[in-house]
Amino acid sequence: MVIALLVFYLAFFTKQPVKERAARLMKIGIAAVYSLILSLIVWGPIAVLAMSQKLMRPNPQTLYADPQSLFTWLNQSLANKGIGLILLLVLIFGGFFIKRVPPIGRYAYFSSLVTLFVLSNLFPWNLIHHIPLLNGIEAIQSGHRIIPVLVMFIAAFGSYLLATQFNRRTIGVSALVIVASLCLINSFDYSAMYSMNVATDQNPYDNQFNRTSQPELTYKATPTHQIPRSNLNLQNYKVNNQDYQNQFPTDNGSGRTDYLPVTAGKHIDDLANKVTILNGQRFEIATASLHPGNNSLAYQLTVPMKEGTRLDLPFVHYAGMNYTVKFNGKTIQKPATSNRGTFKLTIPQTVKQAKISIQSRGVKFNGLFTALSIVGWLGLLGLGLVRKYRKRINLS
């Protein structure tokens, strides 16, 4: 993505007057830094988790195995690796106004068409996938990772289109805002995030073990056997809501192990089968004893436990994430991390049964990231209003 951005900006530089390039380069740098601040609420938590521990990454795929039909690309939202409804309208109808856009805008539009063609199954990947250079970049985990480049080109073209087609036209701008707002609201129905959350609420325990007969719905944990996908439900071993899904959205198959801490990934069998260790003794937690909630998971254990013994729960402990752990309503301060990368508790009192809850409080510094992003957006809005006010004064 960084390389694509560099190519993007360098190509645009060739269209600028030589005397203006230094000033434009400085403005691009300021815009880049400011964009990072605006999006800090998104990439900040991901950066914290990625820097706090070594995470498992998706396996590389051959580039020619990923291209899909144009309908598939255009029917998926940005949350699910597609371009979204608003940019789709810009891509389709923007071509009618191509002559009214500056040369740079046209360059961006045609670049988006080329990128979309290359990512689709219309491109003859089967003829060139063996080229060594292409084999060397398969670490990007297939072609859909290049979708942001397509989005970047369309967004650039859309900016020029709005600046030329709707410049100083109050009615046109108002209509555009209304249509864009309706598209934005409607786009939530196309969101992969939306469908995942609904599916989770409606069917928190997917115990269809007969699905192991479908290879694509299983994860090959070891060379000798496979784990049923139903055992790999997110709520079985990590927070099953926004705190996890907003960072690393996964919904099926082997993706459920993507971005697990490497330490925990080595014990995927234990996690999938809900294996708990009490004072060295192993046992499996029954599905009925699990109670997922909003960014939380509660265990109802009917197992005698003595004070001072150690309980290793099959719940991944992400470094960099804030948690609140309670044992029969009493908060446990600073729970430890086991050698499985899971929560390890010291039993505070002797009991015959216990309710243990783990509540995720979000990534560390999440409040700071949110505040900086909000201040950045407010500052951008204020700057726009000030410039508009000054422009009116100058005209008067």
Short mmCIF file of C-alpha atoms in Angstrom, two decimals:
data_model
loop_
_atom_site.label_atom_id
_atom_site.label_comp_id
_atom_site.label_asym_id
_atom_site.label_seq_id
_atom_site.Cartn_x
_atom_site.Cartn_y
_atom_site.Cartn_z
CA MET A 1 0.00 0.00 0.00
CA VAL A 2 2.84 2.38 0.84
CA ILE A 3 4.53 1.61 -2.50
CA ALA A 4 1.24 2.22 -4.30
CA LEU A 5 0.86 5.58 -2.58
CA LEU A 6 4.37 6.60 -3.61
CA VAL A 7 3.70 5.64 -7.23
CA PHE A 8 0.37 7.45 -7.02
CA TYR A 9 1.87 10.73 -5.82
CA LEU A 10 4.93 10.60 -8.09
CA ALA A 11 2.71 10.08 -11.12
CA PHE A 12 0.61 13.07 -10.13
CA PHE A 13 3.75 15.14 -9.59
CA THR A 14 4.64 14.88 -13.25
CA LYS A 15 1.43 16.77 -14.06
CA GLN A 16 2.30 19.72 -11.81
CA PRO A 17 4.31 22.85 -12.75
CA VAL A 18 7.94 22.61 -11.65
CA LYS A 19 7.71 25.78 -9.53
CA GLU A 20 4.77 24.39 -7.55
CA ARG A 21 6.17 20.95 -6.79
CA ALA A 22 7.99 21.86 -3.56
CA ALA A 23 4.92 23.57 -2.12
CA ARG A 24 2.68 20.72 -3.18
CA LEU A 25 5.06 18.17 -1.68
CA MET A 26 4.88 20.00 1.64
CA LYS A 27 1.09 20.09 1.48
CA ILE A 28 1.00 16.38 0.68
CA GLY A 29 3.16 15.70 3.73
CA ILE A 30 0.86 17.76 5.94
CA ALA A 31 -2.17 16.00 4.48
CA ALA A 32 -0.58 12.60 5.11
CA VAL A 33 0.13 13.39 8.78
CA TYR A 34 -3.33 14.85 9.26
CA SER A 35 -4.92 11.81 7.62
CA LEU A 36 -3.12 9.60 10.13
CA ILE A 37 -4.58 11.69 12.95
CA LEU A 38 -8.09 11.51 11.51
CA SER A 39 -7.87 7.73 11.17
CA LEU A 40 -6.06 7.17 14.46
CA ILE A 41 -9.22 5.73 15.96
CA VAL A 42 -8.96 2.86 13.44
CA TRP A 43 -5.26 2.08 13.05
CA GLY A 44 -4.16 3.10 16.54
CA PRO A 45 -5.68 0.07 18.34
CA ILE A 46 -4.39 -2.26 15.63
CA ALA A 47 -0.89 -0.84 16.01
CA VAL A 48 -0.99 -1.29 19.79
CA LEU A 49 -2.02 -4.95 19.52
CA ALA A 50 0.47 -5.69 16.75
CA MET A 51 3.36 -4.08 18.64
CA SER A 52 2.46 -5.65 21.98
CA GLN A 53 2.93 -9.23 20.82
CA LYS A 54 3.80 -11.34 17.80
CA LEU A 55 0.62 -12.21 15.93
CA MET A 56 -0.18 -14.99 13.49
CA ARG A 57 -0.60 -13.70 9.95
CA PRO A 58 -2.81 -14.98 7.12
CA ASN A 59 -1.10 -17.48 4.85
CA PRO A 60 0.07 -16.12 1.48
CA GLN A 61 -2.04 -17.06 -1.52
CA THR A 62 -1.25 -17.15 -5.19
CA LEU A 63 -2.43 -14.00 -6.92
CA TYR A 64 -4.22 -15.83 -9.69
CA ALA A 65 -6.34 -17.80 -7.19
CA ASP A 66 -8.08 -14.73 -5.78
CA PRO A 67 -9.54 -12.64 -8.65
CA GLN A 68 -13.33 -12.58 -8.65
CA SER A 69 -16.04 -11.39 -10.98
CA LEU A 70 -16.80 -7.69 -11.27
CA PHE A 71 -20.22 -8.28 -9.72
CA THR A 72 -18.60 -9.81 -6.64
CA TRP A 73 -16.20 -6.90 -6.20
CA LEU A 74 -18.86 -4.24 -6.70
CA ASN A 75 -21.43 -5.97 -4.51
CA GLN A 76 -19.28 -5.91 -1.39
CA SER A 77 -18.78 -3.03 1.00
CA LEU A 78 -15.51 -1.44 2.05
CA ALA A 79 -15.77 -3.33 5.34
CA ASN A 80 -15.62 -6.54 3.34
CA LYS A 81 -12.78 -5.67 0.95
CA GLY A 82 -15.04 -4.03 -1.67
CA ILE A 83 -15.40 -0.40 -2.73
CA GLY A 84 -18.78 0.45 -1.20
CA LEU A 85 -21.94 1.92 -2.67
CA ILE A 86 -20.94 5.59 -2.76
CA LEU A 87 -17.68 5.06 -4.63
CA LEU A 88 -19.45 2.58 -6.89
CA LEU A 89 -21.80 5.35 -8.03
CA VAL A 90 -18.80 7.62 -8.63
CA LEU A 91 -17.10 4.91 -10.68
CA ILE A 92 -20.15 4.17 -12.84
CA PHE A 93 -21.61 7.64 -13.42
CA GLY A 94 -18.37 9.60 -13.18
CA GLY A 95 -17.48 8.57 -16.71
CA PHE A 96 -20.25 10.80 -18.07
CA PHE A 97 -18.45 13.85 -16.67
CA ILE A 98 -14.91 12.80 -17.51
CA LYS A 99 -14.30 15.73 -19.89
CA ARG A 100 -15.17 18.27 -17.19
CA VAL A 101 -12.51 16.93 -14.84
CA PRO A 102 -8.86 18.15 -14.92
CA PRO A 103 -6.26 15.83 -16.51
CA ILE A 104 -5.14 14.56 -13.09
CA GLY A 105 -8.70 13.54 -12.29
CA ARG A 106 -8.97 11.68 -15.58
CA TYR A 107 -5.71 9.92 -14.82
CA ALA A 108 -7.14 8.77 -11.49
CA TYR A 109 -10.36 7.56 -13.11
CA PHE A 110 -8.66 5.50 -15.81
CA SER A 111 -6.19 4.17 -13.22
CA SER A 112 -9.14 2.93 -11.18
CA LEU A 113 -10.56 1.12 -14.21
CA VAL A 114 -7.20 -0.51 -14.92
CA THR A 115 -6.81 -1.57 -11.29
CA LEU A 116 -10.31 -3.03 -11.21
CA PHE A 117 -9.62 -4.95 -14.42
CA VAL A 118 -6.38 -6.37 -13.05
CA LEU A 119 -8.08 -7.49 -9.83
CA SER A 120 -10.96 -9.19 -11.63
CA ASN A 121 -11.10 -12.58 -13.29
CA LEU A 122 -11.08 -10.80 -16.65
CA PHE A 123 -7.32 -10.42 -16.29
CA PRO A 124 -5.36 -13.49 -17.53
CA TRP A 125 -3.63 -14.27 -14.22
CA ASN A 126 -3.44 -17.93 -15.19
CA LEU A 127 -0.99 -17.05 -17.96
CA ILE A 128 1.45 -14.92 -15.96
CA HIS A 129 1.20 -16.12 -12.35
CA HIS A 130 4.40 -18.16 -12.72
CA ILE A 131 6.58 -15.07 -13.24
CA PRO A 132 9.15 -14.95 -10.39
CA LEU A 133 8.41 -11.31 -9.58
CA LEU A 134 4.74 -12.11 -8.99
CA ASN A 135 5.61 -15.12 -6.88
CA GLY A 136 7.75 -12.87 -4.74
CA ILE A 137 4.88 -10.57 -3.80
CA GLU A 138 2.41 -13.27 -2.81
CA ALA A 139 3.01 -12.33 0.82
CA ILE A 140 0.32 -9.68 0.37
CA GLN A 141 -2.15 -12.57 0.79
CA SER A 142 -3.87 -12.32 -2.58
CA GLY A 143 -5.27 -9.62 -4.81
CA HIS A 144 -8.07 -8.30 -2.64
CA ARG A 145 -5.39 -6.60 -0.52
CA ILE A 146 -4.91 -4.20 -3.45
CA ILE A 147 -8.52 -2.99 -3.25
CA PRO A 148 -7.47 0.11 -1.21
CA VAL A 149 -5.46 1.24 -4.24
CA LEU A 150 -8.63 1.09 -6.33
CA VAL A 151 -10.52 2.98 -3.63
CA MET A 152 -7.77 5.61 -3.56
CA PHE A 153 -8.01 6.25 -7.31
CA ILE A 154 -11.82 6.47 -7.25
CA ALA A 155 -11.78 8.81 -4.25
CA ALA A 156 -9.25 11.09 -5.97
CA PHE A 157 -11.38 11.23 -9.10
CA GLY A 158 -14.50 11.83 -7.03
CA SER A 159 -12.83 14.79 -5.32
CA TYR A 160 -12.04 16.46 -8.65
CA LEU A 161 -15.53 15.66 -9.91
CA LEU A 162 -17.19 17.30 -6.92
CA ALA A 163 -14.90 20.32 -7.14
CA THR A 164 -15.77 20.95 -10.80
CA GLN A 165 -19.33 19.71 -11.22
CA PHE A 166 -20.80 21.11 -8.03
CA ASN A 167 -18.63 24.17 -7.50
CA ARG A 168 -20.68 27.07 -6.07
CA ARG A 169 -23.95 25.30 -6.74
CA THR A 170 -25.87 25.23 -3.49
CA ILE A 171 -28.70 23.10 -4.81
CA GLY A 172 -26.35 20.60 -6.39
CA VAL A 173 -24.22 20.31 -3.28
CA SER A 174 -27.29 19.89 -1.07
CA ALA A 175 -28.67 17.17 -3.34
CA LEU A 176 -25.30 15.46 -3.38
CA VAL A 177 -25.09 15.48 0.43
CA ILE A 178 -28.60 14.03 0.73
CA VAL A 179 -27.93 11.27 -1.80
CA ALA A 180 -24.55 10.46 -0.24
CA SER A 181 -26.15 10.31 3.22
CA LEU A 182 -28.83 7.91 2.01
CA CYS A 183 -26.17 5.77 0.36
CA LEU A 184 -24.13 5.80 3.55
CA ILE A 185 -27.11 4.67 5.63
CA ASN A 186 -27.98 1.98 3.11
CA SER A 187 -24.39 0.79 2.91
CA PHE A 188 -24.62 -0.62 6.43
CA ASP A 189 -26.85 -3.35 5.02
CA TYR A 190 -24.00 -4.34 2.73
CA SER A 191 -21.50 -4.36 5.55
CA ALA A 192 -19.72 -7.57 6.50
CA MET A 193 -19.53 -6.23 10.05
CA TYR A 194 -23.32 -5.96 10.19
CA SER A 195 -23.95 -9.51 9.01
CA MET A 196 -21.35 -10.94 11.41
CA ASN A 197 -22.84 -9.22 14.44
CA VAL A 198 -26.39 -10.26 13.54
CA ALA A 199 -25.33 -13.85 12.94
CA THR A 200 -23.52 -13.89 16.28
CA ASP A 201 -26.55 -12.64 18.19
CA GLN A 202 -28.93 -15.05 16.51
CA ASN A 203 -26.74 -18.13 16.67
CA PRO A 204 -24.01 -17.76 19.30
CA TYR A 205 -23.26 -21.50 19.33
CA ASP A 206 -22.86 -23.09 15.96
CA ASN A 207 -22.65 -26.75 16.93
CA GLN A 208 -23.12 -28.30 13.51
CA PHE A 209 -20.31 -30.81 13.81
CA ASN A 210 -21.40 -32.56 10.63
CA ARG A 211 -19.95 -29.61 8.75
CA THR A 212 -16.53 -31.22 9.12
CA SER A 213 -17.36 -33.09 5.94
CA GLN A 214 -16.88 -29.78 4.12
CA PRO A 215 -13.11 -29.15 3.91
CA GLU A 216 -13.50 -25.42 3.33
CA LEU A 217 -15.27 -25.06 6.67
CA THR A 218 -12.52 -26.64 8.73
CA TYR A 219 -9.10 -25.58 9.89
CA LYS A 220 -6.20 -27.97 9.54
CA ALA A 221 -4.61 -27.46 12.95
CA THR A 222 -2.16 -30.34 12.64
CA PRO A 223 -1.04 -32.64 9.81
CA THR A 224 -3.09 -35.50 11.32
CA HIS A 225 -6.54 -34.11 12.01
CA GLN A 226 -8.88 -31.19 11.52
CA ILE A 227 -10.88 -29.12 13.99
CA PRO A 228 -14.60 -28.56 13.31
CA ARG A 229 -15.30 -24.97 12.39
CA SER A 230 -18.03 -24.93 15.05
CA ASN A 231 -15.32 -25.39 17.69
CA LEU A 232 -13.54 -22.32 16.40
CA ASN A 233 -16.33 -19.88 17.25
CA LEU A 234 -14.87 -16.58 18.36
CA GLN A 235 -16.84 -16.51 21.59
CA ASN A 236 -15.28 -19.79 22.68
CA TYR A 237 -11.92 -18.26 23.33
CA LYS A 238 -11.90 -14.50 22.82
CA VAL A 239 -14.20 -11.50 23.04
CA ASN A 240 -16.85 -11.96 20.41
CA ASN A 241 -17.83 -8.43 19.60
CA GLN A 242 -16.62 -5.08 18.37
CA ASP A 243 -13.39 -4.94 20.36
CA TYR A 244 -12.08 -7.91 18.40
CA GLN A 245 -14.02 -7.70 15.15
CA ASN A 246 -13.22 -4.04 14.54
CA GLN A 247 -9.52 -4.88 14.62
CA PHE A 248 -9.40 -8.26 12.91
CA PRO A 249 -12.79 -9.19 11.38
CA THR A 250 -13.00 -12.93 10.70
CA ASP A 251 -16.00 -15.03 9.90
CA ASN A 252 -15.09 -18.45 8.60
CA GLY A 253 -12.57 -21.23 8.23
CA SER A 254 -8.90 -20.77 9.03
CA GLY A 255 -9.42 -17.02 9.38
CA ARG A 256 -10.37 -17.69 12.97
CA THR A 257 -6.72 -18.23 13.76
CA ASP A 258 -5.50 -15.14 11.92
CA TYR A 259 -3.99 -12.54 14.24
CA LEU A 260 -4.00 -14.83 17.23
CA PRO A 261 -0.93 -14.31 19.40
CA VAL A 262 1.66 -16.84 18.24
CA THR A 263 1.83 -18.31 21.75
CA ALA A 264 -1.91 -18.99 21.77
CA GLY A 265 -1.87 -20.23 18.18
CA LYS A 266 0.37 -23.12 19.19
CA HIS A 267 -2.45 -24.36 21.45
CA ILE A 268 -5.33 -23.98 19.00
CA ASP A 269 -6.52 -27.50 19.84
CA ASP A 270 -7.00 -26.56 23.48
CA LEU A 271 -8.74 -23.32 22.59
CA ALA A 272 -11.08 -24.95 20.11
CA ASN A 273 -12.03 -27.71 22.54
CA LYS A 274 -12.33 -25.29 25.49
CA VAL A 275 -9.71 -27.13 27.53
CA THR A 276 -9.24 -25.67 31.02
CA ILE A 277 -6.39 -26.48 33.40
CA LEU A 278 -7.07 -26.44 37.16
CA ASN A 279 -4.01 -27.06 39.32
CA GLY A 280 -2.47 -29.21 36.59
CA GLN A 281 -5.68 -31.17 35.85
CA ARG A 282 -7.22 -30.74 32.40
CA PHE A 283 -10.95 -30.74 31.63
CA GLU A 284 -13.22 -29.38 28.91
CA ILE A 285 -15.81 -26.69 29.59
CA ALA A 286 -19.29 -27.59 28.36
CA THR A 287 -20.90 -25.31 25.81
CA ALA A 288 -23.81 -24.69 28.17
CA SER A 289 -21.35 -23.19 30.67
CA LEU A 290 -20.34 -20.40 28.28
CA HIS A 291 -22.33 -17.16 28.30
CA PRO A 292 -21.08 -14.56 25.77
CA GLY A 293 -22.18 -10.96 26.27
CA ASN A 294 -21.35 -7.51 24.98
CA ASN A 295 -17.56 -7.57 24.73
CA SER A 296 -17.53 -10.16 27.49
CA LEU A 297 -17.61 -13.86 28.22
CA ALA A 298 -18.78 -15.57 31.41
CA TYR A 299 -18.00 -19.11 32.58
CA GLN A 300 -20.35 -20.96 34.94
CA LEU A 301 -18.12 -23.68 36.41
CA THR A 302 -19.48 -26.35 38.77
CA VAL A 303 -16.03 -27.56 39.76
CA PRO A 304 -14.68 -27.44 43.35
CA MET A 305 -11.72 -25.07 43.58
CA LYS A 306 -9.43 -24.42 46.54
CA GLU A 307 -8.02 -21.06 47.51
CA GLY A 308 -4.58 -20.42 46.05
CA THR A 309 -4.83 -22.94 43.21
CA ARG A 310 -4.26 -21.86 39.61
CA LEU A 311 -6.97 -21.86 36.94
CA ASP A 312 -5.95 -21.58 33.29
CA LEU A 313 -8.98 -20.58 31.18
CA PRO A 314 -9.13 -21.16 27.38
CA PHE A 315 -9.48 -17.44 26.68
CA VAL A 316 -6.78 -15.58 24.76
CA HIS A 317 -5.08 -12.80 26.72
CA TYR A 318 -4.04 -10.09 24.26
CA ALA A 319 -1.22 -7.90 25.48
CA GLY A 320 -2.19 -4.28 24.99
CA MET A 321 -5.88 -4.93 25.71
CA ASN A 322 -7.60 -3.85 28.93
CA TYR A 323 -9.70 -6.50 30.70
CA THR A 324 -11.79 -6.75 33.85
CA VAL A 325 -11.85 -10.26 35.33
CA LYS A 326 -14.28 -11.17 38.11
CA PHE A 327 -14.54 -14.30 40.25
CA ASN A 328 -18.01 -14.62 41.80
CA GLY A 329 -18.40 -10.86 41.45
CA LYS A 330 -15.00 -10.02 42.97
CA THR A 331 -12.50 -8.30 40.69
CA ILE A 332 -9.19 -10.09 40.25
CA GLN A 333 -6.32 -7.64 40.05
CA LYS A 334 -3.72 -8.15 37.32
CA PRO A 335 -4.57 -11.67 36.07
CA ALA A 336 -1.53 -13.54 34.78
CA THR A 337 -0.90 -14.95 31.32
CA SER A 338 -0.27 -18.69 31.00
CA ASN A 339 2.23 -20.37 28.70
CA ARG A 340 -0.74 -20.99 26.40
CA GLY A 341 -1.23 -17.23 26.02
CA THR A 342 -4.49 -17.44 27.98
CA PHE A 343 -5.82 -16.04 31.26
CA LYS A 344 -4.36 -17.67 34.36
CA LEU A 345 -6.10 -16.89 37.66
CA THR A 346 -5.23 -17.56 41.28
CA ILE A 347 -8.41 -18.74 43.03
CA PRO A 348 -9.17 -16.15 45.76
CA GLN A 349 -11.37 -18.43 47.90
CA THR A 350 -12.43 -22.06 48.24
CA VAL A 351 -15.70 -22.68 46.38
CA LYS A 352 -17.76 -25.54 45.00
CA GLN A 353 -18.80 -23.57 41.94
CA ALA A 354 -17.96 -20.21 40.46
CA LYS A 355 -19.00 -17.67 37.87
CA ILE A 356 -15.97 -16.14 36.16
CA SER A 357 -16.43 -13.23 33.77
CA ILE A 358 -13.95 -11.57 31.42
CA GLN A 359 -14.89 -8.12 30.16
CA SER A 360 -12.89 -6.36 27.47
CA ARG A 361 -12.39 -2.64 28.06
CA GLY A 362 -10.77 -1.98 24.72
CA VAL A 363 -7.22 -1.39 23.63
CA LYS A 364 -4.89 0.69 25.79
CA PHE A 365 -4.81 4.35 24.77
CA ASN A 366 -8.12 3.83 22.93
CA GLY A 367 -9.58 6.90 24.65
CA LEU A 368 -6.61 8.99 23.53
CA PHE A 369 -6.92 7.73 19.95
CA THR A 370 -10.63 8.57 19.92
CA ALA A 371 -10.10 12.03 21.38
CA LEU A 372 -7.35 12.93 18.90
CA SER A 373 -9.44 11.72 15.96
CA ILE A 374 -12.47 13.74 17.10
CA VAL A 375 -10.35 16.86 17.64
CA GLY A 376 -8.85 16.34 14.19
CA TRP A 377 -12.24 16.11 12.51
CA LEU A 378 -13.55 19.13 14.40
CA GLY A 379 -10.43 21.05 13.42
CA LEU A 380 -10.94 20.12 9.77
CA LEU A 381 -14.57 21.27 9.94
CA GLY A 382 -13.55 24.51 11.64
CA LEU A 383 -10.87 25.17 9.04
CA GLY A 384 -13.40 24.73 6.26
CA LEU A 385 -15.85 27.15 7.88
CA VAL A 386 -13.12 29.75 8.47
CA ARG A 387 -11.97 29.58 4.86
CA LYS A 388 -15.53 29.90 3.62
CA TYR A 389 -16.09 32.92 5.88
CA ARG A 390 -12.89 34.61 4.68
CA LYS A 391 -13.83 33.95 1.08
CA ARG A 392 -17.18 35.65 1.56
CA ILE A 393 -15.49 38.67 3.15
CA ASN A 394 -13.03 38.98 0.27
CA LEU A 395 -15.84 38.78 -2.28
CA SER A 396 -17.83 41.43 -0.48
#
